[in-house]
Amino acid sequence: MATKLKVNPLGDRVLVRQDEEIQKTEGGIFLPETAKEAPQYGTIVRVGPGKQLDNGQIRELSVKEGDKIIFGKYSGTKVKIGQDELLFMREDDIIAVVEG
């Protein structure tokens, strides 16, 4: 029997699933898988408890599970959890939260 892993980020880290989008040129030509760039947007799957400050207090993160985000091109560390390929990154690597 397979066990389902539950992974919880530590500190000010978040776990992100990159959102895939079909990429095509302006002329409507679909790009092959090898020509596609890694998306710089995703959905937060889990968040850590927050950043520990010098005085020992914990500052909660300003993002939450389910937020759609934009992050830097070289942000995060890829990990494979089960069949999913996810990214661990710090809250500071997140550029924006997308609304709507």
Coordinates of N, CA, C and O in Angstrom, one line a residue, residues 22-31:
I22 N -0.4 26.4 -22.6 CA 0.0 26.1 -24.0 C 0.7 27.3 -24.5 O 0.1 28.4 -24.5
Q23 N 1.9 27.1 -25.0 CA 2.7 28.3 -25.5 C 2.7 28.2 -27.1 O 2.9 27.2 -27.6
K24 N 2.3 29.3 -27.7 CA 2.3 29.4 -29.1 C 2.8 30.8 -29.5 O 2.7 31.8 -28.8
T25 N 3.3 30.9 -30.8 CA 3.8 32.2 -31.3 C 2.6 33.1 -31.6 O 1.4 32.6 -31.7
E26 N 2.9 34.3 -32.0 CA 1.8 35.3 -32.4 C 1.1 34.8 -33.6 O -0.1 35.0 -33.8
G27 N 1.8 34.0 -34.5 CA 1.3 33.5 -35.7 C 0.4 32.3 -35.5 O -0.1 31.7 -36.4
G28 N 0.4 31.8 -34.3 CA -0.4 30.6 -34.0 C 0.3 29.3 -34.0 O -0.3 28.2 -34.0
I29 N 1.6 29.3 -34.2 CA 2.4 28.0 -34.2 C 2.7 27.6 -32.8 O 3.2 28.3 -32.0
F30 N 2.3 26.3 -32.5 CA 2.6 25.8 -31.2 C 4.1 25.4 -31.0 O 4.7 24.8 -31.9
L31 N 4.7 25.8 -29.9 CA 6.1 25.5 -29.7 C 6.2 24.1 -29.2 O 5.4 23.6 -28.3

